[in-house]
PDB file of C-alpha atoms in Angstrom:
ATOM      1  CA  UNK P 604     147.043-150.170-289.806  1.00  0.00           C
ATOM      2  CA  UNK P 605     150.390-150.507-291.346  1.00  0.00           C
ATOM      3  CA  UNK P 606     151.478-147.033-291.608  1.00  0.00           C
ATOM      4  CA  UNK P 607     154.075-146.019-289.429  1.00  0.00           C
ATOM      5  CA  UNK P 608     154.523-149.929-288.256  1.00  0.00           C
ATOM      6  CA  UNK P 609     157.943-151.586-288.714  1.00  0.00           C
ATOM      7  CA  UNK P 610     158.509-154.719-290.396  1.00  0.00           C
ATOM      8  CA  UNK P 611     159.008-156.511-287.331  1.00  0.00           C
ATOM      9  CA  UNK P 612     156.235-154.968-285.274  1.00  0.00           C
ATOM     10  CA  UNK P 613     153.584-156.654-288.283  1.00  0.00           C
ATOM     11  CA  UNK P 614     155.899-159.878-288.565  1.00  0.00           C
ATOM     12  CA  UNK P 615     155.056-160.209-284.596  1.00  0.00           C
ATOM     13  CA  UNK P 616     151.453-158.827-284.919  1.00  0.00           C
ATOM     14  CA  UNK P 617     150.757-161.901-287.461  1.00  0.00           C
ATOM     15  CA  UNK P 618     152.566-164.480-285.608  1.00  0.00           C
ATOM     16  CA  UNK P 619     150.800-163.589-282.165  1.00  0.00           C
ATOM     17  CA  UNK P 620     147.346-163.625-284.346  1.00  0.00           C
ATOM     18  CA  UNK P 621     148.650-167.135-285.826  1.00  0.00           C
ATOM     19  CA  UNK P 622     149.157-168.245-281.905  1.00  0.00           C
ATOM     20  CA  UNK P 623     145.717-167.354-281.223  1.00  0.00           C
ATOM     21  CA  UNK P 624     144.396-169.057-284.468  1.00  0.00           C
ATOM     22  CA  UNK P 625     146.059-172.594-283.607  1.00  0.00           C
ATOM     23  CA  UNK P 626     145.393-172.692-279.877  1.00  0.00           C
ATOM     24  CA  UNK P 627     148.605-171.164-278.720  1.00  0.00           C
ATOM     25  CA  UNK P 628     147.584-168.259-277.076  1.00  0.00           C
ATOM     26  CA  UNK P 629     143.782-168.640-276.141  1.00  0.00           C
ATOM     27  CA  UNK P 630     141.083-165.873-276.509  1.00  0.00           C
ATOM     28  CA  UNK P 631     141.026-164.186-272.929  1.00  0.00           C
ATOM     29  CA  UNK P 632     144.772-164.410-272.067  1.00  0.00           C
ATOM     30  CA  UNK P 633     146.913-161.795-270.759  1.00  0.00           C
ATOM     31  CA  UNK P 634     149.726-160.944-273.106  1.00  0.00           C
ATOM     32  CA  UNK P 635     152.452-159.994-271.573  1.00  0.00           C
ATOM     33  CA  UNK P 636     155.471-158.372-272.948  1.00  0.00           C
ATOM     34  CA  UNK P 637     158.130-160.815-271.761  1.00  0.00           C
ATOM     35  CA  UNK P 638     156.336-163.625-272.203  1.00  0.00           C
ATOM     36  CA  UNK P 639     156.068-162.860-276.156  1.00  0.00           C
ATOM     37  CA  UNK P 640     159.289-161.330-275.963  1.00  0.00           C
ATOM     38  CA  UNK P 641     160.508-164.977-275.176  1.00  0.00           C
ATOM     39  CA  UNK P 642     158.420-166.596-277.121  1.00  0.00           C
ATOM     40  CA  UNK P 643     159.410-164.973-280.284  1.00  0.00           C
ATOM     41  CA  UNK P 644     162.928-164.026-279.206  1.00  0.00           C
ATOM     42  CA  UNK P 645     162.622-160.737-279.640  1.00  0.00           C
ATOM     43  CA  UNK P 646     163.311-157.441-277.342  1.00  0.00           C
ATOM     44  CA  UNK P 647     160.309-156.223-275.521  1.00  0.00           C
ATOM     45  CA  UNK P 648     160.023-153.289-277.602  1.00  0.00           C
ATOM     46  CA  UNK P 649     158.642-154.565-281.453  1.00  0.00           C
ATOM     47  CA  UNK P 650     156.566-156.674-279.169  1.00  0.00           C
ATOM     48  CA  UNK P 651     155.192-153.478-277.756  1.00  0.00           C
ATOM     49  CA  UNK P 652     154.584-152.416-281.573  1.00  0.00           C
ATOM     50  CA  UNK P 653     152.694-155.070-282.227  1.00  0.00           C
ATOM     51  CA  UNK P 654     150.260-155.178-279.391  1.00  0.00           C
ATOM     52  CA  UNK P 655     149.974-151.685-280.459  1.00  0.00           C
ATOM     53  CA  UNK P 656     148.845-152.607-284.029  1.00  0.00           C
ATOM     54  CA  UNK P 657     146.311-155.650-282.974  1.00  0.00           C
ATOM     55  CA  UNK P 658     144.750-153.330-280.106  1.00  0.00           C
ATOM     56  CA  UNK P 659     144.128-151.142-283.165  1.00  0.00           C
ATOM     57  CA  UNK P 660     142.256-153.828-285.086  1.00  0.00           C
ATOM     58  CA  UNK P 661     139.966-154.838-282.219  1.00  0.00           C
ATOM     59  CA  UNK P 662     141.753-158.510-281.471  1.00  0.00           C
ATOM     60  CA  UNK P 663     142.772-157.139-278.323  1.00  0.00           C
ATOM     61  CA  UNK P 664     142.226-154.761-275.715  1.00  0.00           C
ATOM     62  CA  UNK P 665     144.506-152.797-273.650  1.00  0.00           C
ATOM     63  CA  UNK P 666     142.869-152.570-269.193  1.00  0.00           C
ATOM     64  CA  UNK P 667     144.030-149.995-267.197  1.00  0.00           C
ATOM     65  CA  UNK P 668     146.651-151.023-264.673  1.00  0.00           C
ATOM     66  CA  UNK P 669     146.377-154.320-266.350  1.00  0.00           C
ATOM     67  CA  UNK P 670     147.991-154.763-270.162  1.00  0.00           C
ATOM     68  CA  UNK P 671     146.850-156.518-273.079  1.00  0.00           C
ATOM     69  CA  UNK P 672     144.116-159.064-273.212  1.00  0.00           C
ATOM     70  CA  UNK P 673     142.968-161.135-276.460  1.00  0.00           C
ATOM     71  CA  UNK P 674     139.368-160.486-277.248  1.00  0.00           C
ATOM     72  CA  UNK P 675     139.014-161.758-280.562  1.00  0.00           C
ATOM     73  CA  UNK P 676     138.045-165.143-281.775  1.00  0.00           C
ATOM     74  CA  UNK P 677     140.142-167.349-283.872  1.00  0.00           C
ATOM     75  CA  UNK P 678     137.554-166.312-286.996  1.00  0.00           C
ATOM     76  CA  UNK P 679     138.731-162.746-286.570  1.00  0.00           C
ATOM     77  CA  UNK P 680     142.095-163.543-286.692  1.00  0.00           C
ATOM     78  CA  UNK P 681     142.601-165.488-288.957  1.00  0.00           C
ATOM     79  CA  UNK P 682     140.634-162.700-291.449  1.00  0.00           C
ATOM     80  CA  UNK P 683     143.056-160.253-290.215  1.00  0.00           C
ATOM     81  CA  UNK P 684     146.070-163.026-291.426  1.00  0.00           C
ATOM     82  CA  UNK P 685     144.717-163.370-294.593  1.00  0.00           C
ATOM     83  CA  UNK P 686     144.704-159.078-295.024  1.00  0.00           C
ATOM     84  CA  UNK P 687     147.953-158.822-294.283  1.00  0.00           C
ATOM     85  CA  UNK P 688     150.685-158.354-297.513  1.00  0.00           C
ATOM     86  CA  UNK P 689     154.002-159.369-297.568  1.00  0.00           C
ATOM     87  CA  UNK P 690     155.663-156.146-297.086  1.00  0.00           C
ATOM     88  CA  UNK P 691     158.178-153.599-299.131  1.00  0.00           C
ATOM     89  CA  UNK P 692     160.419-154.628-296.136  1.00  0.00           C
ATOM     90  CA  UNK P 693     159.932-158.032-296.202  1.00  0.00           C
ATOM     91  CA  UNK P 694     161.026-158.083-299.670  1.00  0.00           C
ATOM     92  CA  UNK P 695     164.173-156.133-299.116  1.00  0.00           C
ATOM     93  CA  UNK P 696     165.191-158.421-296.591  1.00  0.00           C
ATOM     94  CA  UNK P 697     164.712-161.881-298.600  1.00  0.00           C
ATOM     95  CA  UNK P 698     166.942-160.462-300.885  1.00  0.00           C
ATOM     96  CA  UNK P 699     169.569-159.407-298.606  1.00  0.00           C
ATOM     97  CA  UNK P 700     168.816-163.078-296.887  1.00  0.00           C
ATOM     98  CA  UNK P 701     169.785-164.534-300.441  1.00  0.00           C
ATOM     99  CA  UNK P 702     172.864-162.306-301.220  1.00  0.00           C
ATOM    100  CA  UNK P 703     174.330-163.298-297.788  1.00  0.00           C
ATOM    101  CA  UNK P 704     173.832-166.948-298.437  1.00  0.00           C
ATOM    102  CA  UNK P 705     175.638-166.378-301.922  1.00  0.00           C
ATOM    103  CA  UNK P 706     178.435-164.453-300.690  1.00  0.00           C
ATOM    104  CA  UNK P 707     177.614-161.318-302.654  1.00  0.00           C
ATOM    105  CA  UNK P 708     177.404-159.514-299.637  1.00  0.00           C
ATOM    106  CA  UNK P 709     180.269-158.899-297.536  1.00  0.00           C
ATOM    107  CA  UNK P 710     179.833-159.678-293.839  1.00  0.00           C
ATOM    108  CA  UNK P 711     180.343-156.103-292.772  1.00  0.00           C
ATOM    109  CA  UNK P 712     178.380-153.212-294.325  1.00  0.00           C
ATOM    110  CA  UNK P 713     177.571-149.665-293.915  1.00  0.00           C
ATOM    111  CA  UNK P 714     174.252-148.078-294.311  1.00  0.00           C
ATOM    112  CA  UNK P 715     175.828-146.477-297.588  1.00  0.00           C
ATOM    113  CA  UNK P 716     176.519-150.073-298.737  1.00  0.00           C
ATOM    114  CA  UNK P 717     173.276-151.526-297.942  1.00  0.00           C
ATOM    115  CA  UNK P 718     171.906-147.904-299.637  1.00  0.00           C
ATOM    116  CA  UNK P 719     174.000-148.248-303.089  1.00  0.00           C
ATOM    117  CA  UNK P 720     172.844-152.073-303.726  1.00  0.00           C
ATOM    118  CA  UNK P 721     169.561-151.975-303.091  1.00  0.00           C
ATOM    119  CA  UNK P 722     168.690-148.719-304.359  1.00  0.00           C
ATOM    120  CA  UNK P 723     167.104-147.643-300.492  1.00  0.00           C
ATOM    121  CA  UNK P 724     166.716-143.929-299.400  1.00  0.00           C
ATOM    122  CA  UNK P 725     168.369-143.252-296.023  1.00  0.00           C
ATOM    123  CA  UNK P 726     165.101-143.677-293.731  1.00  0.00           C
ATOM    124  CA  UNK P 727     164.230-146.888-295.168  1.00  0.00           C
ATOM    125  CA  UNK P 728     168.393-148.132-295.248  1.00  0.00           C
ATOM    126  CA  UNK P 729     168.373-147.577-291.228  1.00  0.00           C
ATOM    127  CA  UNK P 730     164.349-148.727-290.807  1.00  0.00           C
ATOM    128  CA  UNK P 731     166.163-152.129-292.643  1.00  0.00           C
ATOM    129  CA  UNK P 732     168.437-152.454-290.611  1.00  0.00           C
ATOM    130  CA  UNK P 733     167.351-151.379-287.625  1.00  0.00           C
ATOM    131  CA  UNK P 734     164.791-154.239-288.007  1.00  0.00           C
ATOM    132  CA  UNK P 735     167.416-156.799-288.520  1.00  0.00           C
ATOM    133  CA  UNK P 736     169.690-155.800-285.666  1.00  0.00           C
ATOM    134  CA  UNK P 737     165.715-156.226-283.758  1.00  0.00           C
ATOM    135  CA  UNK P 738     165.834-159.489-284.754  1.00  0.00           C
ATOM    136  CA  UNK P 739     169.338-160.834-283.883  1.00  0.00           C
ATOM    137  CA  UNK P 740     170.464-160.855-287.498  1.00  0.00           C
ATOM    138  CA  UNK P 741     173.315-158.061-287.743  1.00  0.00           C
ATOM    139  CA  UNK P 742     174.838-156.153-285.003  1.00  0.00           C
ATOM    140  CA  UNK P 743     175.805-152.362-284.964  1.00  0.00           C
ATOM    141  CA  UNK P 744     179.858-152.158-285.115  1.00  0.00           C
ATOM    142  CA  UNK P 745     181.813-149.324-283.228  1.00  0.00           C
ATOM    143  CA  UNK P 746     181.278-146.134-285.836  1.00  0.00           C
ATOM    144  CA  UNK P 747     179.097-146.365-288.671  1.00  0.00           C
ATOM    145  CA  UNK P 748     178.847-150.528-289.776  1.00  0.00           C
ATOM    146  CA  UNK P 749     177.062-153.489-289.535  1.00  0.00           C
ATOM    147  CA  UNK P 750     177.824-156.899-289.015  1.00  0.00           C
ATOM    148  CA  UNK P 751     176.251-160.039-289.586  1.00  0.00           C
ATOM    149  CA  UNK P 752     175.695-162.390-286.973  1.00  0.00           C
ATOM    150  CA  UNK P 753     177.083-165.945-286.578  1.00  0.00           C
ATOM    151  CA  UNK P 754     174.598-168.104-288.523  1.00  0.00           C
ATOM    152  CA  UNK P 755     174.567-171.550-290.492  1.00  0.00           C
ATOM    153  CA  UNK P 756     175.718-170.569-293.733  1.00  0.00           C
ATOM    154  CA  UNK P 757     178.459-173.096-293.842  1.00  0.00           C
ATOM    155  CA  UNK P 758     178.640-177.026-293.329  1.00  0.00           C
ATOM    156  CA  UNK P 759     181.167-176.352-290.241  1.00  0.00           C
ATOM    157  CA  UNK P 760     178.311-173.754-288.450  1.00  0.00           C
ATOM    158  CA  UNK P 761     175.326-176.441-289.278  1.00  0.00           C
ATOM    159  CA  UNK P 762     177.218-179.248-287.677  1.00  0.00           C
ATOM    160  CA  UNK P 763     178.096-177.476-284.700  1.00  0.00           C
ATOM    161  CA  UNK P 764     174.823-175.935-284.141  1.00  0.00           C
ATOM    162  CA  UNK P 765     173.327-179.691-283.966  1.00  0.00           C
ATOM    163  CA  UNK P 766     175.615-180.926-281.276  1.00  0.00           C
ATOM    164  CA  UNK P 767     175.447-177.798-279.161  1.00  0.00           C
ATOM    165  CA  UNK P 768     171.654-178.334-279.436  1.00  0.00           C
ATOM    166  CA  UNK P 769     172.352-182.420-278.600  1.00  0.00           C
ATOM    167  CA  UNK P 770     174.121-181.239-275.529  1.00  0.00           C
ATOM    168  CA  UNK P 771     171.535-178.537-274.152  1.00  0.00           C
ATOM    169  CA  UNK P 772     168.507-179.864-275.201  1.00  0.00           C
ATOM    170  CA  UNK P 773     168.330-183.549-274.186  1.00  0.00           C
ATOM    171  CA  UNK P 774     170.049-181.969-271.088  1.00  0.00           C
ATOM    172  CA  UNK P 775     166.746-179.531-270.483  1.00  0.00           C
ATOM    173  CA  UNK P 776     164.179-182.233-270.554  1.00  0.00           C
ATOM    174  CA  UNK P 777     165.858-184.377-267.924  1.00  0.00           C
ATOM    175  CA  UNK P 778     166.341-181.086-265.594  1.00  0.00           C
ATOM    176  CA  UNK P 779     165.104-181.250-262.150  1.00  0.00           C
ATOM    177  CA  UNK P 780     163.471-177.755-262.785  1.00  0.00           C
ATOM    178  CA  UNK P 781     161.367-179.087-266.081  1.00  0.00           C
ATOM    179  CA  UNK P 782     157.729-179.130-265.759  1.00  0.00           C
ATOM    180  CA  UNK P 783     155.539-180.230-268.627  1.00  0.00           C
ATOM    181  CA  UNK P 784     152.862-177.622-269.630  1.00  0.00           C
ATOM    182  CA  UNK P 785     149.723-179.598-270.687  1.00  0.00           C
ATOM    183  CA  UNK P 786     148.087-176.963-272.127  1.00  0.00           C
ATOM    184  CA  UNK P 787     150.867-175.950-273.958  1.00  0.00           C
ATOM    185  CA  UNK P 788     152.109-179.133-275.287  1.00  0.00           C
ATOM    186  CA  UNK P 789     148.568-179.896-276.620  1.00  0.00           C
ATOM    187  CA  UNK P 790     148.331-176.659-278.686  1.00  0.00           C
ATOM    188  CA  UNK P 791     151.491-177.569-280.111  1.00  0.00           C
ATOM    189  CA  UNK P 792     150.252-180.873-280.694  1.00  0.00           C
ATOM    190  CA  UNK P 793     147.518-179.794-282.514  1.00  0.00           C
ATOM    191  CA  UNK P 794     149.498-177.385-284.901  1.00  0.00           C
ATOM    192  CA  UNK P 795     151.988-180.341-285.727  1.00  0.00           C
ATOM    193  CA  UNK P 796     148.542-182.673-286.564  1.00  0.00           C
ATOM    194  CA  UNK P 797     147.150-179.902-288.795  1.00  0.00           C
ATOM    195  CA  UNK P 798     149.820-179.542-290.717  1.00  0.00           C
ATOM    196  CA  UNK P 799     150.418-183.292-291.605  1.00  0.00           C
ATOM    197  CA  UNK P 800     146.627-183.776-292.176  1.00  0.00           C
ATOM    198  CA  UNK P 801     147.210-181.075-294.946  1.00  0.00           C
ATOM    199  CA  UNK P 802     149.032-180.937-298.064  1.00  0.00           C
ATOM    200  CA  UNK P 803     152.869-180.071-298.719  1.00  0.00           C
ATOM    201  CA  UNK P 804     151.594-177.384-301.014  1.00  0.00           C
ATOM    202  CA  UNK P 805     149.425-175.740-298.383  1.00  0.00           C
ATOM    203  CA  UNK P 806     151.950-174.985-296.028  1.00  0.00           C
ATOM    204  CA  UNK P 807     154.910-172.564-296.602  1.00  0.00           C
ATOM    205  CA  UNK P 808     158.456-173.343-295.766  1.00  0.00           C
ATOM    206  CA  UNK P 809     158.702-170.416-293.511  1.00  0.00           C
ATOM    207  CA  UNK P 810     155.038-171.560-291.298  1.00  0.00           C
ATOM    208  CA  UNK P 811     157.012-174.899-291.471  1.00  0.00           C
ATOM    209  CA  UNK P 812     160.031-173.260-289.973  1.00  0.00           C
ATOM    210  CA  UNK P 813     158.247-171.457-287.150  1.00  0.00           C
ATOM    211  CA  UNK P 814     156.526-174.391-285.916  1.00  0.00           C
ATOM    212  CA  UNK P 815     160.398-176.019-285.135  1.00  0.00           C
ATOM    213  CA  UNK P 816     161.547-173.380-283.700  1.00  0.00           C
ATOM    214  CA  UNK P 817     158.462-172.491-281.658  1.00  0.00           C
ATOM    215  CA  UNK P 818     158.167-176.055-280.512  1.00  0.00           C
ATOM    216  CA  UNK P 819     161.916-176.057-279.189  1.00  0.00           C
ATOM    217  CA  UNK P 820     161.461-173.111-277.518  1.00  0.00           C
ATOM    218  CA  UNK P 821     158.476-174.473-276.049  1.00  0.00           C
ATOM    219  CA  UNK P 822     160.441-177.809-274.068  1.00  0.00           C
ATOM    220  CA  UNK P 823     163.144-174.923-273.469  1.00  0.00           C
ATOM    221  CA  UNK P 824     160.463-172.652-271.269  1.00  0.00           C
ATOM    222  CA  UNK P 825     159.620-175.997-269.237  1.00  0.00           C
ATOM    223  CA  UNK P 826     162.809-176.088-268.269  1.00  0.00           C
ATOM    224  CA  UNK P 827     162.536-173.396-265.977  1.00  0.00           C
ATOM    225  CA  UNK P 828     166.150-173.047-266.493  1.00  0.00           C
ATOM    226  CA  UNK P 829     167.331-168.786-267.573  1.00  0.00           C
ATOM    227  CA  UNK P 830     170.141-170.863-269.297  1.00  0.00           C
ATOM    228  CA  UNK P 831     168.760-173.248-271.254  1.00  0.00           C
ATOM    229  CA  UNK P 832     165.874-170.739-272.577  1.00  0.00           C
ATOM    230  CA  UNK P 833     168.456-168.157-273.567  1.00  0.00           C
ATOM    231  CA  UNK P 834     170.398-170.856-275.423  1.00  0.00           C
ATOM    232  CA  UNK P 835     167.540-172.124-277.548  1.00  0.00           C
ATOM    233  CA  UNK P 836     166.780-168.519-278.045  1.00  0.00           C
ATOM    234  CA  UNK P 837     170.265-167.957-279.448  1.00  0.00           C
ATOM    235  CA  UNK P 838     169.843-171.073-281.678  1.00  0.00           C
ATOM    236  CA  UNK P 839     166.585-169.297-283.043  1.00  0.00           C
ATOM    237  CA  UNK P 840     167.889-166.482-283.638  1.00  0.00           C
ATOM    238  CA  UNK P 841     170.900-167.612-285.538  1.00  0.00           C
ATOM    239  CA  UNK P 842     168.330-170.145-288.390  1.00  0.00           C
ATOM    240  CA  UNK P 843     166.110-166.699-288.848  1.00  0.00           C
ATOM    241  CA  UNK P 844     168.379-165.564-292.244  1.00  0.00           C
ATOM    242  CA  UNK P 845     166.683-169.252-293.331  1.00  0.00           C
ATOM    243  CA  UNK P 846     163.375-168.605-292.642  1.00  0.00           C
ATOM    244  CA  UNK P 847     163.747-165.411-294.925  1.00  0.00           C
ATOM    245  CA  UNK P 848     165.672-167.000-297.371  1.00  0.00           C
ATOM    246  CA  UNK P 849     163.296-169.594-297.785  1.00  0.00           C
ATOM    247  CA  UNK P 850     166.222-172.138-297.411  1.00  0.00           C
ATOM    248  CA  UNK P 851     164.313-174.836-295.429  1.00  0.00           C
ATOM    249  CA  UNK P 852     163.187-178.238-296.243  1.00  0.00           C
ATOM    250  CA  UNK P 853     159.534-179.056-296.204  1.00  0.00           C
ATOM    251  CA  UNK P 854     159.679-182.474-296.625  1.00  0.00           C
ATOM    252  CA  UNK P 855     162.617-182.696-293.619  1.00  0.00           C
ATOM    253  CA  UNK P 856     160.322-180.758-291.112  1.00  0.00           C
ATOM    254  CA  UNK P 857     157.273-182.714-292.109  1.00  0.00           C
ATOM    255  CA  UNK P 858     158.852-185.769-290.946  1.00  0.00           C
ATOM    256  CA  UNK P 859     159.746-183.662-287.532  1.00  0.00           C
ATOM    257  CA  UNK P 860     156.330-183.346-286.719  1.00  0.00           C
ATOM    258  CA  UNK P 861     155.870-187.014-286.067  1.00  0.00           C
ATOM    259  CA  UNK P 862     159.118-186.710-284.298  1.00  0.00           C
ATOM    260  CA  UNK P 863     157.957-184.156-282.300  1.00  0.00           C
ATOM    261  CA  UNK P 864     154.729-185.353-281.307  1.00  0.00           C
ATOM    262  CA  UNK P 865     156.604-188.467-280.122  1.00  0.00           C
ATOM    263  CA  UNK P 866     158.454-186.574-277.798  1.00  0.00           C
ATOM    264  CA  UNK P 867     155.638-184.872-276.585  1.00  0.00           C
ATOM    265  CA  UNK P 868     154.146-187.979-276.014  1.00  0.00           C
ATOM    266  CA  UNK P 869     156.543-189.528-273.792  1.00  0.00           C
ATOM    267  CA  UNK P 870     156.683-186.361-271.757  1.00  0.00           C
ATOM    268  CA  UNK P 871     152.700-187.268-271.574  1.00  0.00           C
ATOM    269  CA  UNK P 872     153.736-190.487-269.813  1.00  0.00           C
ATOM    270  CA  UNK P 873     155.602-188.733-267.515  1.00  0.00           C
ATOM    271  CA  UNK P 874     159.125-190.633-269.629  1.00  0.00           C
ATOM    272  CA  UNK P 875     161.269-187.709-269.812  1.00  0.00           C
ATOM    273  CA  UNK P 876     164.339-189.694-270.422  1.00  0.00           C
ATOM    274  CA  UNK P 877     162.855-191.370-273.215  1.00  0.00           C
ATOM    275  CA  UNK P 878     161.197-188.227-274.662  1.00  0.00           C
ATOM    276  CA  UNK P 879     165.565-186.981-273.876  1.00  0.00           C
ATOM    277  CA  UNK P 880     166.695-189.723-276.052  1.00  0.00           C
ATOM    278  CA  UNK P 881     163.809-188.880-278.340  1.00  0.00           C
ATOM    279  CA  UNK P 882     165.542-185.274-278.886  1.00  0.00           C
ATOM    280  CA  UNK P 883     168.660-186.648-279.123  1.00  0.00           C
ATOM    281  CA  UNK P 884     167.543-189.256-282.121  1.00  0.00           C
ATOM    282  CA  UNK P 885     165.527-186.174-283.688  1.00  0.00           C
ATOM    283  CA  UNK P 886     168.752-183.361-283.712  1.00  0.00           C
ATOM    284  CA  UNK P 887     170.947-185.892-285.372  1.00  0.00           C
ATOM    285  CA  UNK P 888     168.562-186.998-288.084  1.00  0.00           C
ATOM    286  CA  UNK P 889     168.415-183.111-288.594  1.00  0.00           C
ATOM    287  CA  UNK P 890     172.166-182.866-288.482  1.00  0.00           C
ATOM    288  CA  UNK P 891     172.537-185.763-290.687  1.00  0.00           C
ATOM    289  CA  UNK P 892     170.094-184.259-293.288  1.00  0.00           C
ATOM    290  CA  UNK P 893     172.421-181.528-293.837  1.00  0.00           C
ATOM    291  CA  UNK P 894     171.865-177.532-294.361  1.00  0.00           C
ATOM    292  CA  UNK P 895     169.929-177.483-297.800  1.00  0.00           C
ATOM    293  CA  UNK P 896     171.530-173.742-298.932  1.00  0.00           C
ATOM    294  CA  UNK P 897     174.708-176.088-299.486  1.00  0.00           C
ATOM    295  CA  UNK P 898     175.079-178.031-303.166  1.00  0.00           C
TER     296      UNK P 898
END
């Protein structure tokens, strides 16, 4: 299954199984490559990849003229979850997460840097970071370097994440385009009630980490606005170097559940400027937490 698949491609094949496991994504549903695209904040093409790798384990099926369709049941998936290694990849990038955290790593690179350090041959130097340029991590420079991308590896970046997110947010809910998915909010509501009916223990950092940003990206697609989606999509994409370097407090997004399913609540009741004030309270007790990598 894994052969010729990149990082990313199985990163997004287990995260669209995941979706299907909690309720997400339902058994039956068209998958289409924007939609995930947007959903993960990713290009359309390691999507593509991954549909590619799940149509090869039977949870989906590919119709003619049509696209992908989820045939499996959550019993299935979750199986093919629990199969699924952390890979040579993975590991690779954790470390380069952690050495860009610790400022052993320059912010430019080349390939012959990233080559000499971590002892890569030249396929598997580009296939790493190739992968992380998918992702939004590093950028290609004019010639032969890389670059990393803005992201909230000082106390300066963290703050003024949180109060560009305080400004868009809030501002997203209250938009005369919004309209609250039902469906949707109750599969995210029950992912946030399974995880506090479990145990810290049981549930990584990084699962932790996805369900934030997947639930802010979830108010951001009811906005209907291109603007605010793309923005929350940026702010994604700028936390992922946390989610590999495990930098991310458990016990801070446990408490966001509740948070969460508060605001989802109001937004029940139709009280989006409550549920706006809500987001407001929830970013600053975020911001005033402060960015854990940091002594």
């Amino acid at each position: 299954m894994t052969g010729s698949a990149s990082d990313l491609q199985l990163q997004l094949a287990r995260r669209i199984a995941e979706a299907i496991i909690d309720g997400t994504i339902q058994q039956g549903q068209h998958l289409r490559e924007t939609e995930l695209s947007s959903m993960f904040s990713v290009s359309r093409s390691p999507v593509r990849g991954a549909l590619g790798l799940l149509l090869d384990v039977h949870l989906v099926e590919k119709q003619a003229n049509r696209g992908f369709f989820v045939i499996a049941e959550k019993g299935a998936c979750q199986a093919f979850v629990g199969q699924m290694p952390k890979t040579d990849d993975q590991r690779i990038k954790e470390q380069i997460a952690h050495d860009w955290f610790d400022g052993a790593i320059t912010k430019e690179v080349s390939e012959g840097d990233v080559r000499k350090r971590y002892g890569l041959g030249r396929l598997t130097a580009q296939r790493i970071l190739n992968s992380l340029s998918d992702e939004g991590i590093i950028s290609r420079m004019p010639g032969y370097g890389w670059q990393f991308e803005p992201t909230l590896n000082s106390l300066e970046a963290h703050d003024d994440s949180y109060d560009f997110r305080m400004i868009i947010e809030p501002a997203g809910i209250t938009h005369q385009s919004f309209e609250f998915d039902c469906a949707g909010a109750e599969a995210q509501r029950n992912r946030h009630e399974t995880i506090l009916q479990g145990k810290d223990e049981e549930w990584p950092s990084v699962d932790l980490f996805r369900l934030d940003a997947d639930f802010h990206m979830f108010l951001a697609n009811c906005s209907k606005n291109r603007f605010v989606i793309q923005a929350v999509q940026q702010q994604n994409r700028i936390r992922r170097l946390l989610e590999y370097n495990s930098l991310v407090s458990a016990g801070r997004l446990k408490a966001s559940c509740l948070e969460h399913l508060d605001i989802l609540a109001s937004l029940k009741k139709g009280d989006r400027k409550r549920a706006a004030n809500a987001m407001i309270i929830h970013l600053q007790k975020a911001k005033d937490a402060g960015p854990d990598f940091l002594p």
